[in-house]
Short mmCIF file of C-alpha atoms in Angstrom, two decimals:
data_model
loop_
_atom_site.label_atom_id
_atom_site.label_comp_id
_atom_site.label_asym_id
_atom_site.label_seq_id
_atom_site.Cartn_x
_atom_site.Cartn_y
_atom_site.Cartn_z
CA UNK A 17 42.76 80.45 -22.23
CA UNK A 18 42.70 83.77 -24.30
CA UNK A 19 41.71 87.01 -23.69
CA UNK A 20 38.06 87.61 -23.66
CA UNK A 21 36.55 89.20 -26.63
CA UNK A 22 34.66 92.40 -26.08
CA UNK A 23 33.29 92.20 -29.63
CA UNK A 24 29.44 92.61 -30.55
CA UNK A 25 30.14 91.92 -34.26
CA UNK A 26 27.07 89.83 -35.54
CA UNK A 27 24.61 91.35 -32.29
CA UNK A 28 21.61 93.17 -32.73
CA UNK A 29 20.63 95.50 -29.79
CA UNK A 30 17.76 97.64 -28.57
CA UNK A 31 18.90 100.73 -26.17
CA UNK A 32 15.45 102.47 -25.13
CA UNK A 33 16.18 106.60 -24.83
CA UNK A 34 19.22 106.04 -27.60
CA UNK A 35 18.30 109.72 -28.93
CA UNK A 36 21.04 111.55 -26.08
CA UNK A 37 22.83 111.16 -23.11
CA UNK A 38 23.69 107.69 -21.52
CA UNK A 39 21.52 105.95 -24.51
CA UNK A 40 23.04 108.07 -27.41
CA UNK A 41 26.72 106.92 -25.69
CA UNK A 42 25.96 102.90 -25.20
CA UNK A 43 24.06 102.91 -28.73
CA UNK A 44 27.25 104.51 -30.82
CA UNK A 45 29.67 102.10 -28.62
CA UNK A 46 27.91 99.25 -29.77
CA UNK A 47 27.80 100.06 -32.96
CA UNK A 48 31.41 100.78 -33.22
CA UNK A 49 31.98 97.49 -31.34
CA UNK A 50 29.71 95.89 -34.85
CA UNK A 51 26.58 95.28 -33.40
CA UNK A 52 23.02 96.57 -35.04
CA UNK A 53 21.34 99.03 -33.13
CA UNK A 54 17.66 100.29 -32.81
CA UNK A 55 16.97 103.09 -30.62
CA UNK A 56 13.85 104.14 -29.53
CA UNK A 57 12.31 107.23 -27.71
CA UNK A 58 8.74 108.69 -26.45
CA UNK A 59 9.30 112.16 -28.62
CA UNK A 60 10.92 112.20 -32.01
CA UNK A 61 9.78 115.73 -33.28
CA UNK A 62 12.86 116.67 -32.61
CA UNK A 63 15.07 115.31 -34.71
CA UNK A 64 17.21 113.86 -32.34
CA UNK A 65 16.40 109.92 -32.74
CA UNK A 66 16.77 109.90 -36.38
CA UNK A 67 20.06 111.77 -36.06
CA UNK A 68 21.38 109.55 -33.65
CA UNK A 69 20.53 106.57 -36.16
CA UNK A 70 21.90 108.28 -38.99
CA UNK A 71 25.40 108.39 -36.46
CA UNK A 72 25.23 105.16 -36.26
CA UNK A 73 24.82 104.48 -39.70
CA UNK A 74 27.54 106.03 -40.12
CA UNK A 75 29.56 103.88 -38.39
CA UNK A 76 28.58 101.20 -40.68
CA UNK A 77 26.37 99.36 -39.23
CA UNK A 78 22.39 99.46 -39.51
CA UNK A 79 19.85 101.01 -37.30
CA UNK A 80 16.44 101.73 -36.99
CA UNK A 81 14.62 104.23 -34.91
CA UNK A 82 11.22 103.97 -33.52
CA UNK A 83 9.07 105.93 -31.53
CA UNK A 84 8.06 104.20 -28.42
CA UNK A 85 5.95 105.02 -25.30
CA UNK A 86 7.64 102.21 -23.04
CA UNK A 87 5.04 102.65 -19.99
CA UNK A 88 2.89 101.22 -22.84
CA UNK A 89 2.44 97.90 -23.55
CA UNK A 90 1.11 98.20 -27.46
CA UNK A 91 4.22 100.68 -28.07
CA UNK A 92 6.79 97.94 -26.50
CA UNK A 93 4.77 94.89 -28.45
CA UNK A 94 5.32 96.83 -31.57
CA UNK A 95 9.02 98.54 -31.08
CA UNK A 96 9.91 94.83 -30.54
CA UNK A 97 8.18 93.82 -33.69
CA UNK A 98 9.60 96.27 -35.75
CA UNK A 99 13.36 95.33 -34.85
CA UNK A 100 12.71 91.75 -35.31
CA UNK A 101 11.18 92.26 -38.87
CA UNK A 102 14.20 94.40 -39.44
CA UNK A 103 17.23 92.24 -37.99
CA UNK A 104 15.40 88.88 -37.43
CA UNK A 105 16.74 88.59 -33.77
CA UNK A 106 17.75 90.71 -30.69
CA UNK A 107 20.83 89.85 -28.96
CA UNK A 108 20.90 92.40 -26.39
CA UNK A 109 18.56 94.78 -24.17
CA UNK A 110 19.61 97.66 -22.62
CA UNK A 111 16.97 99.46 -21.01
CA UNK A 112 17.89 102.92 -20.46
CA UNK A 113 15.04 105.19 -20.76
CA UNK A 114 14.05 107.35 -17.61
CA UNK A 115 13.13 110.51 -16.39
CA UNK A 116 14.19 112.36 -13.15
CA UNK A 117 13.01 115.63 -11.66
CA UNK A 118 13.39 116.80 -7.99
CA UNK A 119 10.05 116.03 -5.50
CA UNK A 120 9.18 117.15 -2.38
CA UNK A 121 9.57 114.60 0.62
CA UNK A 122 7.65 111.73 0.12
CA UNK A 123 4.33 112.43 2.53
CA UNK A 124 3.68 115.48 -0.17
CA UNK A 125 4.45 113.94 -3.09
CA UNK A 126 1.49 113.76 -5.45
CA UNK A 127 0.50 110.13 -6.77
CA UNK A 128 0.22 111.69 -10.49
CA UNK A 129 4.22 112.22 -9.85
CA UNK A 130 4.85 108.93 -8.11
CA UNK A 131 2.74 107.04 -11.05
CA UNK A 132 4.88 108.69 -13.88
CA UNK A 133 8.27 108.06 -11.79
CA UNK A 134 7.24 104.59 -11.17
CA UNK A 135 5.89 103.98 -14.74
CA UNK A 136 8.95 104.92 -16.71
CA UNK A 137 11.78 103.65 -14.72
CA UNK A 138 10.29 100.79 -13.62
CA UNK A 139 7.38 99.52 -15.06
CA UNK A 140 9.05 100.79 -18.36
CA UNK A 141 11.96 98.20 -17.95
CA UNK A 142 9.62 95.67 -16.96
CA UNK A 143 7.78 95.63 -20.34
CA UNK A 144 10.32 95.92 -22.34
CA UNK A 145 12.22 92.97 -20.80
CA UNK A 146 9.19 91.30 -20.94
CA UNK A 147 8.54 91.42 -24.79
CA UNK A 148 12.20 91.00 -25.71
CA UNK A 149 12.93 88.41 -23.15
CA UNK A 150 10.10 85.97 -24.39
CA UNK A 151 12.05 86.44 -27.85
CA UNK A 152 14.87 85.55 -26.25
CA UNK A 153 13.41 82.73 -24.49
CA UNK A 154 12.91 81.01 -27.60
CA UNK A 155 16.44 81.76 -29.22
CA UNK A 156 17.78 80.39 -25.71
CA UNK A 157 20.37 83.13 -25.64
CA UNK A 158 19.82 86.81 -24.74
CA UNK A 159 21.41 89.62 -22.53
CA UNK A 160 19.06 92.09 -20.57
CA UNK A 161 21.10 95.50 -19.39
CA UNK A 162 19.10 97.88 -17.01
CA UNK A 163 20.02 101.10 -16.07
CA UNK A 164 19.60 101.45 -12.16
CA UNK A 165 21.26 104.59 -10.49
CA UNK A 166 23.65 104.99 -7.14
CA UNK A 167 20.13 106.46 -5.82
CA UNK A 168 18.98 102.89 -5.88
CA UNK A 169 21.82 102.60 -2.98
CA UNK A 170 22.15 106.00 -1.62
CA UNK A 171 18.59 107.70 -1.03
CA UNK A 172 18.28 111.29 -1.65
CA UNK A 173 15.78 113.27 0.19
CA UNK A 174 14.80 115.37 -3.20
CA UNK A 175 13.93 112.29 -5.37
CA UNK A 176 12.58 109.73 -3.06
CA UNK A 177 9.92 108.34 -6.18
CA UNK A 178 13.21 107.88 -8.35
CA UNK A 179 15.33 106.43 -5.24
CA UNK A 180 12.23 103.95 -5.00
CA UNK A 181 12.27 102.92 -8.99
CA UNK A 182 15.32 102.72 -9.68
CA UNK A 183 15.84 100.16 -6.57
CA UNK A 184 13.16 98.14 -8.06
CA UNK A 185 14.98 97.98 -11.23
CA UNK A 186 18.04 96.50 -9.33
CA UNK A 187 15.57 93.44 -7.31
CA UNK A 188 14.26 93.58 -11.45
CA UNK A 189 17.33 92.51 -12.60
CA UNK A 190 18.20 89.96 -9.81
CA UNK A 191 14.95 88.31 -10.49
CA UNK A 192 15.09 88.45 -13.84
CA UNK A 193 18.87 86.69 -13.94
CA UNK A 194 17.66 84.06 -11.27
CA UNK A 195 14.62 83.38 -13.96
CA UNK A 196 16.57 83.41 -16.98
CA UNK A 197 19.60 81.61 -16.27
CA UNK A 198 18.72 78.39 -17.81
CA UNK A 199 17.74 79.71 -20.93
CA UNK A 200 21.35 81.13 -21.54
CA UNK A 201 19.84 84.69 -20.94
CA UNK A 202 21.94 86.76 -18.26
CA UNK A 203 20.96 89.93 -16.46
CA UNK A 204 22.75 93.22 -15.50
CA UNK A 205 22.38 96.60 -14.46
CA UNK A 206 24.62 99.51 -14.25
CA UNK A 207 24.18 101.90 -11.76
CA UNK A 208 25.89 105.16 -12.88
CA UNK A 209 26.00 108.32 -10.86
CA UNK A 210 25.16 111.97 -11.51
CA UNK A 211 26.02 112.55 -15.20
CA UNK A 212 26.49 115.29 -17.80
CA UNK A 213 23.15 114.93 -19.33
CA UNK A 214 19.90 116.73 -20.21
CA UNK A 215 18.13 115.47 -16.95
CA UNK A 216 20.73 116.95 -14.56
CA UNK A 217 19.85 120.46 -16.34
CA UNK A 218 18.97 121.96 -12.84
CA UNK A 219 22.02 120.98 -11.73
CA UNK A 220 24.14 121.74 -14.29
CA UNK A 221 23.07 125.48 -14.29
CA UNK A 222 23.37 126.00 -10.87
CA UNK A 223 27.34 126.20 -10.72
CA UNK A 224 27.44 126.57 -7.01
CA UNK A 225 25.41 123.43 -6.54
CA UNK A 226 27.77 121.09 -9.30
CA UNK A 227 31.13 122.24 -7.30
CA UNK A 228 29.00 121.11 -3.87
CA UNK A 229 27.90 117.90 -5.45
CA UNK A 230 31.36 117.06 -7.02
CA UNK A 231 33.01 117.82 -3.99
CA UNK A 232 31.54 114.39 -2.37
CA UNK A 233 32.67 112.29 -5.32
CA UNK A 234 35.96 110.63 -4.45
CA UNK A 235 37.48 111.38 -8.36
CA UNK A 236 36.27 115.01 -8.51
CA UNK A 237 33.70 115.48 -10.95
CA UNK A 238 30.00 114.09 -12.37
CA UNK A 239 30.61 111.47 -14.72
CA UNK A 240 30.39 111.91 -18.60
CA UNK A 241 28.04 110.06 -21.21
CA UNK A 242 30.94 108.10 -22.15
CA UNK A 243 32.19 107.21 -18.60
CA UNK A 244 29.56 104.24 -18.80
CA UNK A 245 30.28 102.87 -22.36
CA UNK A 246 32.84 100.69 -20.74
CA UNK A 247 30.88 99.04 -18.27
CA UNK A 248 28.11 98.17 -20.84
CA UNK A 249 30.48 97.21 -23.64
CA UNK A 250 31.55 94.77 -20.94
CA UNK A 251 27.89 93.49 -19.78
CA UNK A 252 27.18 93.00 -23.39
CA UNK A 253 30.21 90.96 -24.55
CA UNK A 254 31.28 87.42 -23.95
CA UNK A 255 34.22 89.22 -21.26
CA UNK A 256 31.45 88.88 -18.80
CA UNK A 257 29.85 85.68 -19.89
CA UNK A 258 29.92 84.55 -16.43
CA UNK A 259 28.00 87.32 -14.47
CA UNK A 260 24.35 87.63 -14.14
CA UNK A 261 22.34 89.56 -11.85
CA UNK A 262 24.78 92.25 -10.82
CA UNK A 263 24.71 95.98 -10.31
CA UNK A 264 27.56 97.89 -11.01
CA UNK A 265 27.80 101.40 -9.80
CA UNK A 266 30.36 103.78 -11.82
CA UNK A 267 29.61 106.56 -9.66
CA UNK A 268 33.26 107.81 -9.41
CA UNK A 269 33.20 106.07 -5.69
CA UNK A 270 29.97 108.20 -4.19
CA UNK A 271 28.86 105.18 -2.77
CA UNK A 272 32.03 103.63 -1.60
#
């Protein structure tokens, strides 16, 4: 038996929120692993989603990058749409958009905050596995990659919406692998901790408050974008042809 091949040479895959952070990270490590990659995001006035396609264009491969709304179900139809006229098939789904911001305990939290929470990291990965899964349903091969969180394990008093979400995305996933299996689709998450990105802003300005927070992490520190290419390079490939309906935290041990 040989070594596994982590190679996505020949795959086409979608990574919702590919303009930065976790999503800019997977998207460029698939592409350098030869897979196609769209990219999609709610805002692209800024710039950022094209010139994260343009990096991975440069990289040789081809990409395409839509703006999607993924709490809405016409956006996702046509995101989905678009990629397929574009590469014919999808291959893999990683479903990494999200937004976090700190709420009050959960008795005060108002339902406008709970419904966006809710709506983006959950219902968000819903549709979106939805419309690609069908697709993939028909090819009877696919791989589905959610983005959970260790706050899906470990709940946190100042983002009890997001706790709540993101633990629905892991039951999401398990479903969705028990569902799935038989039409060669499998079904992953990653649940990464607190990372160098634009959501942990707060955090990341607030010196003091980092050094606490990293002090609690086993290996020292917050984890980097690229700290979870490795994982999802993994989930994607034939290494981990045999695993469906997992969640791995790479939370530099928080949770351990």
């Amino acid at each position: 038996m040989g070594i596994p091949s982590f190679s996505l040479e020949g795959k086409v895959a979608i990574v919702t929120g590919g303009k930065r952070g976790i999503g800019k990270a997977i998207a460029l490590a698939f592409a350098e692993a030869g897979a196609d990659v769209a990219i999609c995001s709610r805002v692209i006035k800024d710039g950022e989603l094209q010139a994260t396609a343009n990096e991975i264009q440069g990289l040789g491969r081809r990409s395409l990058a839509v703006q999607a709304d993924i709490t809405r179900k016409t956006d996702v139809d046509n995101l989905v749409q678009r990629v397929v006229d574009e590469f014919t098939a999808i291959d893999i789904l990683v479903n990494n958009a999200g937004i976090y911001f700190v709420d009050p305990p959960l008795l005060d939290v108002p339902e406008g905050d709970w419904d966006k929470i809710i709506n983006v990291n959950l219902k968000g990965h819903y549709l979106c596995s939805q419309a690609v899964g069908k697709r993939m349903v028909d090819r009877k091969a696919g791989n589905i990659i959610n983005i959970a969180s260790e706050l899906a394990i470990k709940p946190s008093s100042e983002a009890g919406v997001y706790c709540i979400a993101k633990a629905g995305v892991v039951m999401l996933t398990r479903v969705l692998a028990k569902e799935l299996a038989s039409y060669n689709i499998r079904v992953n998450a990653i649940a990464p901790g607190a990372a160098r990105t634009k959501m942990l802003e707060y955090l990341l300005s607030d010196s003091e408050a980092l050094k606490q927070y990293e002090a609690q992490i086993p290996l020292g520190r917050i984890a980097e974008p690229g700290d979870i290419i490795g994982t999802a390079l993994f989930l994607a490939s034939e290494a981990s042809s045999y695993i469906t309906g997992h969640t791995i935290l790479v939370d530099g041990g928080l949770v351990a």
